[in-house]
Structure formats: C-alpha cells, structure tokens
Coordinates of C-alpha atoms in Angstrom, one line a residue:
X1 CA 20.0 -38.0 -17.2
X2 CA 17.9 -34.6 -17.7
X3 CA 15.2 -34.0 -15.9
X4 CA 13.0 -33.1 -19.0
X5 CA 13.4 -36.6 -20.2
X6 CA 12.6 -38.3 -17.3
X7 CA 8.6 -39.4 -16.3
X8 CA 8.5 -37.9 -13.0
X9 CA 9.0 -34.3 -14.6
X10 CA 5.2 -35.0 -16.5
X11 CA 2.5 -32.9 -15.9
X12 CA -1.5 -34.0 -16.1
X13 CA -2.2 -35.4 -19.4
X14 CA -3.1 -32.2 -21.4
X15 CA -6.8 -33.5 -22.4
X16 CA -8.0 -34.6 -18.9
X17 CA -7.0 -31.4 -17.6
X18 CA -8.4 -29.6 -20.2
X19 CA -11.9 -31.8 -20.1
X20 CA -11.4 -31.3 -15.8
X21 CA -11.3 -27.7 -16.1
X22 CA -14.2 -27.1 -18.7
X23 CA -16.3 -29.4 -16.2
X24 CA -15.5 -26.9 -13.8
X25 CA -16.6 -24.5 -15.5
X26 CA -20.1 -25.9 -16.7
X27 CA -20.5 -26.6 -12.7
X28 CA -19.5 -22.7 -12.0
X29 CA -21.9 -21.5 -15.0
X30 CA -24.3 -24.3 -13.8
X31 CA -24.7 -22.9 -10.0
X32 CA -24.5 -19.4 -11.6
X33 CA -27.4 -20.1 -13.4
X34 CA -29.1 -21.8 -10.3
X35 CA -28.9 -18.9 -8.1
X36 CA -30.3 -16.5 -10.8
X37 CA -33.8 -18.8 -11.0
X38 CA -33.6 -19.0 -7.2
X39 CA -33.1 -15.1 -6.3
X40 CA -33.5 -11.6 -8.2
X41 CA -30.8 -10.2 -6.3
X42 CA -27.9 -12.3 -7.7
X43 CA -27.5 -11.2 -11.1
X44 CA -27.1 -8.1 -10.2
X45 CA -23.9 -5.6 -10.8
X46 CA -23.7 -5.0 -7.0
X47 CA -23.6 -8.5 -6.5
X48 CA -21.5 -9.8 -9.3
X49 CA -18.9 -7.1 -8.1
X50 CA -19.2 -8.3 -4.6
X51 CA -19.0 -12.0 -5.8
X52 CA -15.6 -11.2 -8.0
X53 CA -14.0 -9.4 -4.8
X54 CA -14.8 -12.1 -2.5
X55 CA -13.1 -14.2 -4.7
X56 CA -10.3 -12.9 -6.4
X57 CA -8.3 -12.9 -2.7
X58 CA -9.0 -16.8 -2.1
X59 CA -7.6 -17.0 -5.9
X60 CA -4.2 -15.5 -5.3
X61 CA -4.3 -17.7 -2.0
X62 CA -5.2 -20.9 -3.8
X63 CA -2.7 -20.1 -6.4
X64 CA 0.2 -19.9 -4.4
X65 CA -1.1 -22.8 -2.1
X66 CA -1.0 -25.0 -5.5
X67 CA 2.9 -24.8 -5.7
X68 CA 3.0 -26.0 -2.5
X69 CA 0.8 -28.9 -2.7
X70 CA 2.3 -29.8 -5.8
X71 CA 5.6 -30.7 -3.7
X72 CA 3.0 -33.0 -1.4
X73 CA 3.5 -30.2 0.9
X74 CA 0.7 -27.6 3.1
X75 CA 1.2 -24.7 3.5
X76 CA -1.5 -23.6 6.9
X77 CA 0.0 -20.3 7.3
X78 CA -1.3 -18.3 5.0
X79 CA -4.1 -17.1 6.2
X80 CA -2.1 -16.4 9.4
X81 CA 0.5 -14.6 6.6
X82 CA -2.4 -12.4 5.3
X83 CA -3.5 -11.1 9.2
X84 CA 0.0 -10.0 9.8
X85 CA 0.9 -8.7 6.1
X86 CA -2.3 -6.5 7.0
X87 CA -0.8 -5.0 10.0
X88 CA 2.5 -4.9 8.6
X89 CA 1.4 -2.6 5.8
X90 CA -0.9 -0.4 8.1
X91 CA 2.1 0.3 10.4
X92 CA 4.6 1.4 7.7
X93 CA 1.9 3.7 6.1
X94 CA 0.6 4.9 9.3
X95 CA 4.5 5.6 10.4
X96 CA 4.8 7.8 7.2
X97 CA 6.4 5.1 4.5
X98 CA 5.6 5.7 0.8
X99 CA 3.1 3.6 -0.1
X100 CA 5.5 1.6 -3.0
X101 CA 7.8 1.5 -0.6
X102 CA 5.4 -0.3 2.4
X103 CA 3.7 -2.6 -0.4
X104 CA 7.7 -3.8 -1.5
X105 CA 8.8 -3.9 1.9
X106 CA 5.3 -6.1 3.0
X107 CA 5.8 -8.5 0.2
X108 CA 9.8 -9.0 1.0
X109 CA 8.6 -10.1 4.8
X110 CA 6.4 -12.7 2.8
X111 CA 9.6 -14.1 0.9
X112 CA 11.0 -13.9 4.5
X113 CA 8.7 -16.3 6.0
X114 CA 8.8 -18.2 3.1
X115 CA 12.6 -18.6 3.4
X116 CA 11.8 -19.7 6.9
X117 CA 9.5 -22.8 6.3
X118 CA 11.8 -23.9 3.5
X119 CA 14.8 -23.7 5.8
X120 CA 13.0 -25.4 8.2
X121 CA 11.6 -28.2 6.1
X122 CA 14.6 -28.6 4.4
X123 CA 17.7 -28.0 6.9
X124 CA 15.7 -28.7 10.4
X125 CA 13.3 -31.5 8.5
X126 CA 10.2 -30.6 10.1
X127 CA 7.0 -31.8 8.9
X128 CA 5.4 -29.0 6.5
X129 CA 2.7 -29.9 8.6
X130 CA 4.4 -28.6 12.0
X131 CA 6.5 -25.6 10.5
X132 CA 3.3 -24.0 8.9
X133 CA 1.2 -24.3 12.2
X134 CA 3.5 -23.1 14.3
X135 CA 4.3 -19.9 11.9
X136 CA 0.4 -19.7 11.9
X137 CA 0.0 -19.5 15.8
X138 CA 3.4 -17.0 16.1
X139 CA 2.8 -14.5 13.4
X140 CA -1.6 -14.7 15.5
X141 CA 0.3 -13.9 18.6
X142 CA 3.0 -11.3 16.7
X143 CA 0.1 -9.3 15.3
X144 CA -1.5 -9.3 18.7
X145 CA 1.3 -7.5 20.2
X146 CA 2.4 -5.0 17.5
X147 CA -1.2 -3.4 17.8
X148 CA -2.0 -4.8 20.9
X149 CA -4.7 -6.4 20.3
X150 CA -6.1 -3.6 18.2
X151 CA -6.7 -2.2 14.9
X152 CA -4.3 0.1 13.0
X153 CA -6.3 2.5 10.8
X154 CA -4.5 3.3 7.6
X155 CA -4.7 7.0 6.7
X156 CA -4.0 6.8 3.0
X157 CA -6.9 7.5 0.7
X158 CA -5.7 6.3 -2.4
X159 CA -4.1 2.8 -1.1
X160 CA -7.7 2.2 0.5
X161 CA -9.5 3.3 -2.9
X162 CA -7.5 0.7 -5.0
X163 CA -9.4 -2.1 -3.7
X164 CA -12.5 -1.0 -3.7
X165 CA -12.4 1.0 -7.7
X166 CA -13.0 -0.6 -10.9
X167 CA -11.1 -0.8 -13.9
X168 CA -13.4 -1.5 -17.4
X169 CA -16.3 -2.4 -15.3
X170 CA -14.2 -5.4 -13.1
X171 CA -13.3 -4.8 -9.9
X172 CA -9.5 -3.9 -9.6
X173 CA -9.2 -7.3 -7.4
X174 CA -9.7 -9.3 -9.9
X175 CA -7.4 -7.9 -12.4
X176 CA -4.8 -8.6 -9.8
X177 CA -6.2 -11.9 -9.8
X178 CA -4.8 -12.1 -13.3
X179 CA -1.0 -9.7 -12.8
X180 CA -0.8 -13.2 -10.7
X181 CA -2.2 -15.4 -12.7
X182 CA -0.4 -15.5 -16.0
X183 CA 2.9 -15.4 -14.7
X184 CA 1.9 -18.3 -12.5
X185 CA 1.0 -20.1 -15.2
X186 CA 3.8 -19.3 -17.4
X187 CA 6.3 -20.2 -14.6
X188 CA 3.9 -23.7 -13.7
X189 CA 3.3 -25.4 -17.1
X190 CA 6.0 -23.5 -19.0
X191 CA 9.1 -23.3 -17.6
X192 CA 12.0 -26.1 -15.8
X193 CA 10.8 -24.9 -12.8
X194 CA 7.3 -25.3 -13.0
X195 CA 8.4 -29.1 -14.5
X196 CA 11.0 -29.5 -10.7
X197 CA 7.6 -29.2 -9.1
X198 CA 5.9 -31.8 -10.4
X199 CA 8.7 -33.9 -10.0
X200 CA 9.7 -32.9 -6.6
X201 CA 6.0 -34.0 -5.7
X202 CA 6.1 -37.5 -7.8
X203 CA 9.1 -39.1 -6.2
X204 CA 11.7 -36.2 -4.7
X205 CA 14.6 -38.6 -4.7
X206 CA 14.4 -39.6 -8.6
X207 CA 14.2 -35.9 -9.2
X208 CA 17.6 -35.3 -7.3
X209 CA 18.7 -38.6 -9.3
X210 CA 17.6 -36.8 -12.2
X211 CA 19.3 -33.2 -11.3
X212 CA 16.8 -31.3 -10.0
X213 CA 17.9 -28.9 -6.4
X214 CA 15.0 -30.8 -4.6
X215 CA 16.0 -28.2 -1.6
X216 CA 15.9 -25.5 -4.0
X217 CA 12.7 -26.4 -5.2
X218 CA 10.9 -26.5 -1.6
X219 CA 12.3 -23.2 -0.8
X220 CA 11.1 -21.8 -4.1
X221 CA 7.5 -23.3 -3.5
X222 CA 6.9 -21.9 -0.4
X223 CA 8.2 -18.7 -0.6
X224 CA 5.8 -18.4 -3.7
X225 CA 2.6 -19.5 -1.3
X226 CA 4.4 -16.7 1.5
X227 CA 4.7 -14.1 -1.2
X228 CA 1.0 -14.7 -2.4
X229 CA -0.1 -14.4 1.0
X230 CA 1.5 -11.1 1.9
X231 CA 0.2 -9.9 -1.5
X232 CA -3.6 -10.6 -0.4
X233 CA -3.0 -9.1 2.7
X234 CA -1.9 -6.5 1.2
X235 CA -5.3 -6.6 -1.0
X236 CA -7.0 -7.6 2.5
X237 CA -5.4 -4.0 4.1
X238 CA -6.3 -1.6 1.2
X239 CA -10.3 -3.5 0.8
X240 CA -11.0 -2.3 4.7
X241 CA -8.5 0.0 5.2
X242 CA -7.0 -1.3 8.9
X243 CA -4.3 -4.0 9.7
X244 CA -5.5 -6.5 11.9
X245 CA -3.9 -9.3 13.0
X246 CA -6.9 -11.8 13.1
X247 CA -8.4 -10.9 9.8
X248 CA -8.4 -13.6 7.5
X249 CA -9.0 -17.1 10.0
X250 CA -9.4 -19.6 8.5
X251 CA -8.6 -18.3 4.9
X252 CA -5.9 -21.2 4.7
X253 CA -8.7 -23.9 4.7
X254 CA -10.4 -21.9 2.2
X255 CA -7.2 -21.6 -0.5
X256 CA -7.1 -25.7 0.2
X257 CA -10.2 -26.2 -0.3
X258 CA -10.3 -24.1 -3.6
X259 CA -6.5 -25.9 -4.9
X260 CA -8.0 -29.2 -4.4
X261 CA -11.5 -28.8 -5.6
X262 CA -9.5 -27.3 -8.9
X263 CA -8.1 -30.8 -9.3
X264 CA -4.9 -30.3 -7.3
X265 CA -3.9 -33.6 -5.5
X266 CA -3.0 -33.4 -1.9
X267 CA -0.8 -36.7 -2.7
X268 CA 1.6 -34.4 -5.0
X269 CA 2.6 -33.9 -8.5
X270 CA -0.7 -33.1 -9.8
X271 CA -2.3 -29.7 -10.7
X272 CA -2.0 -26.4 -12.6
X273 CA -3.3 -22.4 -12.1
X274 CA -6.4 -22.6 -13.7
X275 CA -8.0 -25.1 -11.7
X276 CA -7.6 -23.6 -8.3
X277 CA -9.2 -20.6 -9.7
X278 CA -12.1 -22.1 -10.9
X279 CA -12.6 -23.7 -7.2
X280 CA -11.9 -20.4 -5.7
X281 CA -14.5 -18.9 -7.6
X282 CA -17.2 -22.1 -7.2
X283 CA -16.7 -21.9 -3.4
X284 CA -17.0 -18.0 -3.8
X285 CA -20.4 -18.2 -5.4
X286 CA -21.4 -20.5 -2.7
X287 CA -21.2 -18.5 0.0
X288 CA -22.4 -15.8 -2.0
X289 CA -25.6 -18.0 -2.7
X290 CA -26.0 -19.0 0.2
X291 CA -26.1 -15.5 1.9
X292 CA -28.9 -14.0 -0.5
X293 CA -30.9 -17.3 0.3
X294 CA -30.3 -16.6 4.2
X295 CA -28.7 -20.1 4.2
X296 CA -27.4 -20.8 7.6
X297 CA -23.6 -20.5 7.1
X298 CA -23.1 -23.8 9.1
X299 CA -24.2 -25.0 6.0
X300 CA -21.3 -23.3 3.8
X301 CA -18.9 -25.1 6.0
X302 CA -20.7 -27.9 5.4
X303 CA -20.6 -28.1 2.1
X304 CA -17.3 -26.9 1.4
X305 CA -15.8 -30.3 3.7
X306 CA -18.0 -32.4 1.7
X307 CA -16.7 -31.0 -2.0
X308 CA -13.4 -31.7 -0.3
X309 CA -14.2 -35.4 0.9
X310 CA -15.9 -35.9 -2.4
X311 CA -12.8 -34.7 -4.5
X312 CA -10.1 -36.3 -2.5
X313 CA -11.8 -39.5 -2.9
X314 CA -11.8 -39.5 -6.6
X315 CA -8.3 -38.4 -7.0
X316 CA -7.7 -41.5 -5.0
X317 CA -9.8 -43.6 -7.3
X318 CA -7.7 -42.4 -9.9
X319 CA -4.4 -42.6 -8.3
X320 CA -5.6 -46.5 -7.6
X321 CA -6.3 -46.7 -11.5
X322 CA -2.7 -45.5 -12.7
X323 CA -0.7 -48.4 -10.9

C-alpha cells in the first residue's frame, strides 16, 4: 500500500488551516493596532525594525521546531544549539577561517547534533524528551569550556554588519526568515517527505506498514530542528558580534511556544510553516509591547504560558471531536 493513499499521510484540512492562519493574523494586526493607540513609540521605523529582528530568529527556531513536533517529538536543545553554534562560529573566524567556510562548517556541526538525537531516539530509544535535555545541558557546559566561561569577540566587520543592515527597507533577518521559509514549506506541504511527517506523527507503525523509513524520518526531522538552530546562532553571532555559550536560554521554550500557538499540535501530525511564524511574530510583538509600556517582564512570561495552556487545551477539544 503507498503511503500517499493511505489516511495517516493527511495533512490539516486545507480550509481550517487556512481560516486558523488568517485568524492569526487578524490577532497579530489586531495587537498591532492596540499598541499603536496605547504608545507613540511603536509605530515607529526604529521599532518596527527592532520588532522584525527580534522575531525573525524565534521564526527560523519555531520553524525547525515544527518538524519535530510534527513527529510527536521535542526538540529542548535548540536554544542550547544556538549558544554553542555562536561560539563555534566566533572561534573559526577569530582563528582565521573564511567566513563561508566557518558559516558551512557551523551549520554541518548542527546536522551533527541532529544526527545524534536521531541515532539516539531511534537506535538507543531514548525518550526525545531525555536526549534533547541532556544535549542541552552538555553543549551549556561545552561552550563554557571552549571560552572558559567567556566571550569570544569576532573580528570580522562585514559578518557582524549582515545582521544588523537592511535590504529594501527590511531588515536582512527577516529575509532569512524567508531563504528558510519557502523551502520549508515547499519540503512540508509539498513533497513525500513533508507527507512521512505527518504520518510518522499520526500512528508511526501504520506509516512503516505503509512504507515510509519511520527511522529515516526522525533523523531527518531533527536534524532539520539542529540545522535551524545552528543557522540562528549563526544569525545570533553576526547580530552582537561575540560567541557565547549562554546566549539564547530559554529560546527553546520560546520556538515551542511560537510552533504551538501557530496551530502545531504537541500530540503529532498536525501543523505547517506558516503558522509557527505567525506565533513567532505574535509573541514577538508582545514582548515588544510590553517593553515600550514598561510592563513588568514577569508578565511576558506570564502570558506566553497562558497562550500555551489556552491553545493546548483547544487542540485537545478538537482532537476529542475527531474520534
């Protein structure tokens, strides 16, 4: 039996995603639209440029995060990924490797540590769970001791520039949100693979029933999350222009946050690229908000858990409603 015939390779029915992610969007445009009646200094270029950066690395995050949830896996590393990919990239530079040549080299140690947690989900069968925290807590520790419990300053002008220019008037971070975007969508709602996913994360054994490589698949999913990570901190290192290893705590709740708020369910099988976007960008202009109202940032955290609770509970609802 092929895969593409069977109902566990089905994606979200195309309308309610399509009326979930215009809702989304009125909510974005609708707290947009908020903080410009509650304070002069949000509509601003400054701002809005400030708003797009902080995003556009929680996108890429959420992005790749989304693959793995899709599976009914977690991936808690990456923000751990991000610290180290930072360091990483500082040392090469700083030891007088071409920049192409660090940024290639940086991204390949992210397929590296993907390739890890699949082998040891797959071949070890650890819980996602306990491989991920436990790569989290080394590559903490690793970072620590490669610039002893420093900074490493990166001397290159134009890597640190990138990050911080604009291209048409859009900060060059979120056009990289977008080199990352489309071929993630192309590769989730368009190809065989995107569709081994989704059936990986409905019911893994009929997909190997089916045909799919359900081992193939976690590997694949994970070292897309890894890659993604090592990418932003990549994005991260060139934005403040030093590697350092605890940069980016707690940026793996944050890509979570922003995969499930997009509609991703934690339960597997559901989701898609846009989505996670959108929720990267909502909790984005949160914090933003709440900063120019001088909102205690308690209260971010506070919020964020409650979009979660609130989201999680409805995808329940509706998980309830399909059996």
């Amino acid at each position: 039996m092929s895969v593409e015939t069977t109902e566990t390779t089905k994606a979200p029915k195309k309308g309610m995603n399509i009326l979930f992610s215009l809702t989304l969007l009125g909510l974005l445009l609708f707290i947009w639209l908020l903080l410009a009646l509650a304070t002069d200094s949000f509509w601003t270029p400054n701002n809005i440029s400030n708003l797009l950066r902080q995003g556009s690395m929680t996108a890429i995050l959420a992005v790749g995060q989304t693959f793995v949830i899709i599976t009914a896996g977690i991936d808690l590393s990456v923000g751990a990924i991000v610290g180290f990919s930072s360091v990483i990239i500082a040392w090469l530079i700083t030891a007088g490797v071409p920049v192409w040549l660090a940024i290639i080299l940086t991204l390949l140690m992210g397929v590296a540590i993907g390739m890890f947690h699949g082998f040891g989900i797959v071949r070890m069968g650890l819980p996602p769970f306990i491989i991920t925290l436990a790569t989290l807590t080394s590559l903490r520790g690793i970072g620590l001791l490669i610039t002893n419990g420093s900074t490493i300053s990166i001397p290159s002008g134009a890597f640190t520039a990138f990050a911080r220019a604009d291209f048409l008037g859009v900060p060059s971070l979120f056009w990289m949100v977008l080199v990352v975007a489309i071929p993630a969508f192309i590769f989730l709602h368009l190809s065989r693979w995107g569709r081994y996913l989704f059936a990986v994360g409905s019911n893994s054994e009929a997909a190997r029933l089916s045909g799919v490589n359900v081992n193939r698949t976690i590997y694949m999913a994970y070292i897309l999350s890894a890659t993604c990570a090592a990418f932003v901190g990549i994005l991260l290192a060139s934005r403040i222009g030093i590697g350092n290893a605890t940069q980016a705590e707690g940026w793996e709740l944050q890509a979570i946050a922003s995969s499930v708020i997009g509609g991703t369910s934690l339960f597997g099988a559901v989701g898609s690229v846009h989505g996670p976007l959108l929720g990267a960008f909502i909790l984005a202009t949160i914090n933003n908000g709440a900063n120019l109202l001088n909102v205690n940032s308690f209260w971010q955290r506070i919020i964020t858990g409650f979009l979660i609770i609130l989201i999680v509970y409805f995808d329940q609802l509706r998980r309830r409603r399909q059996r």
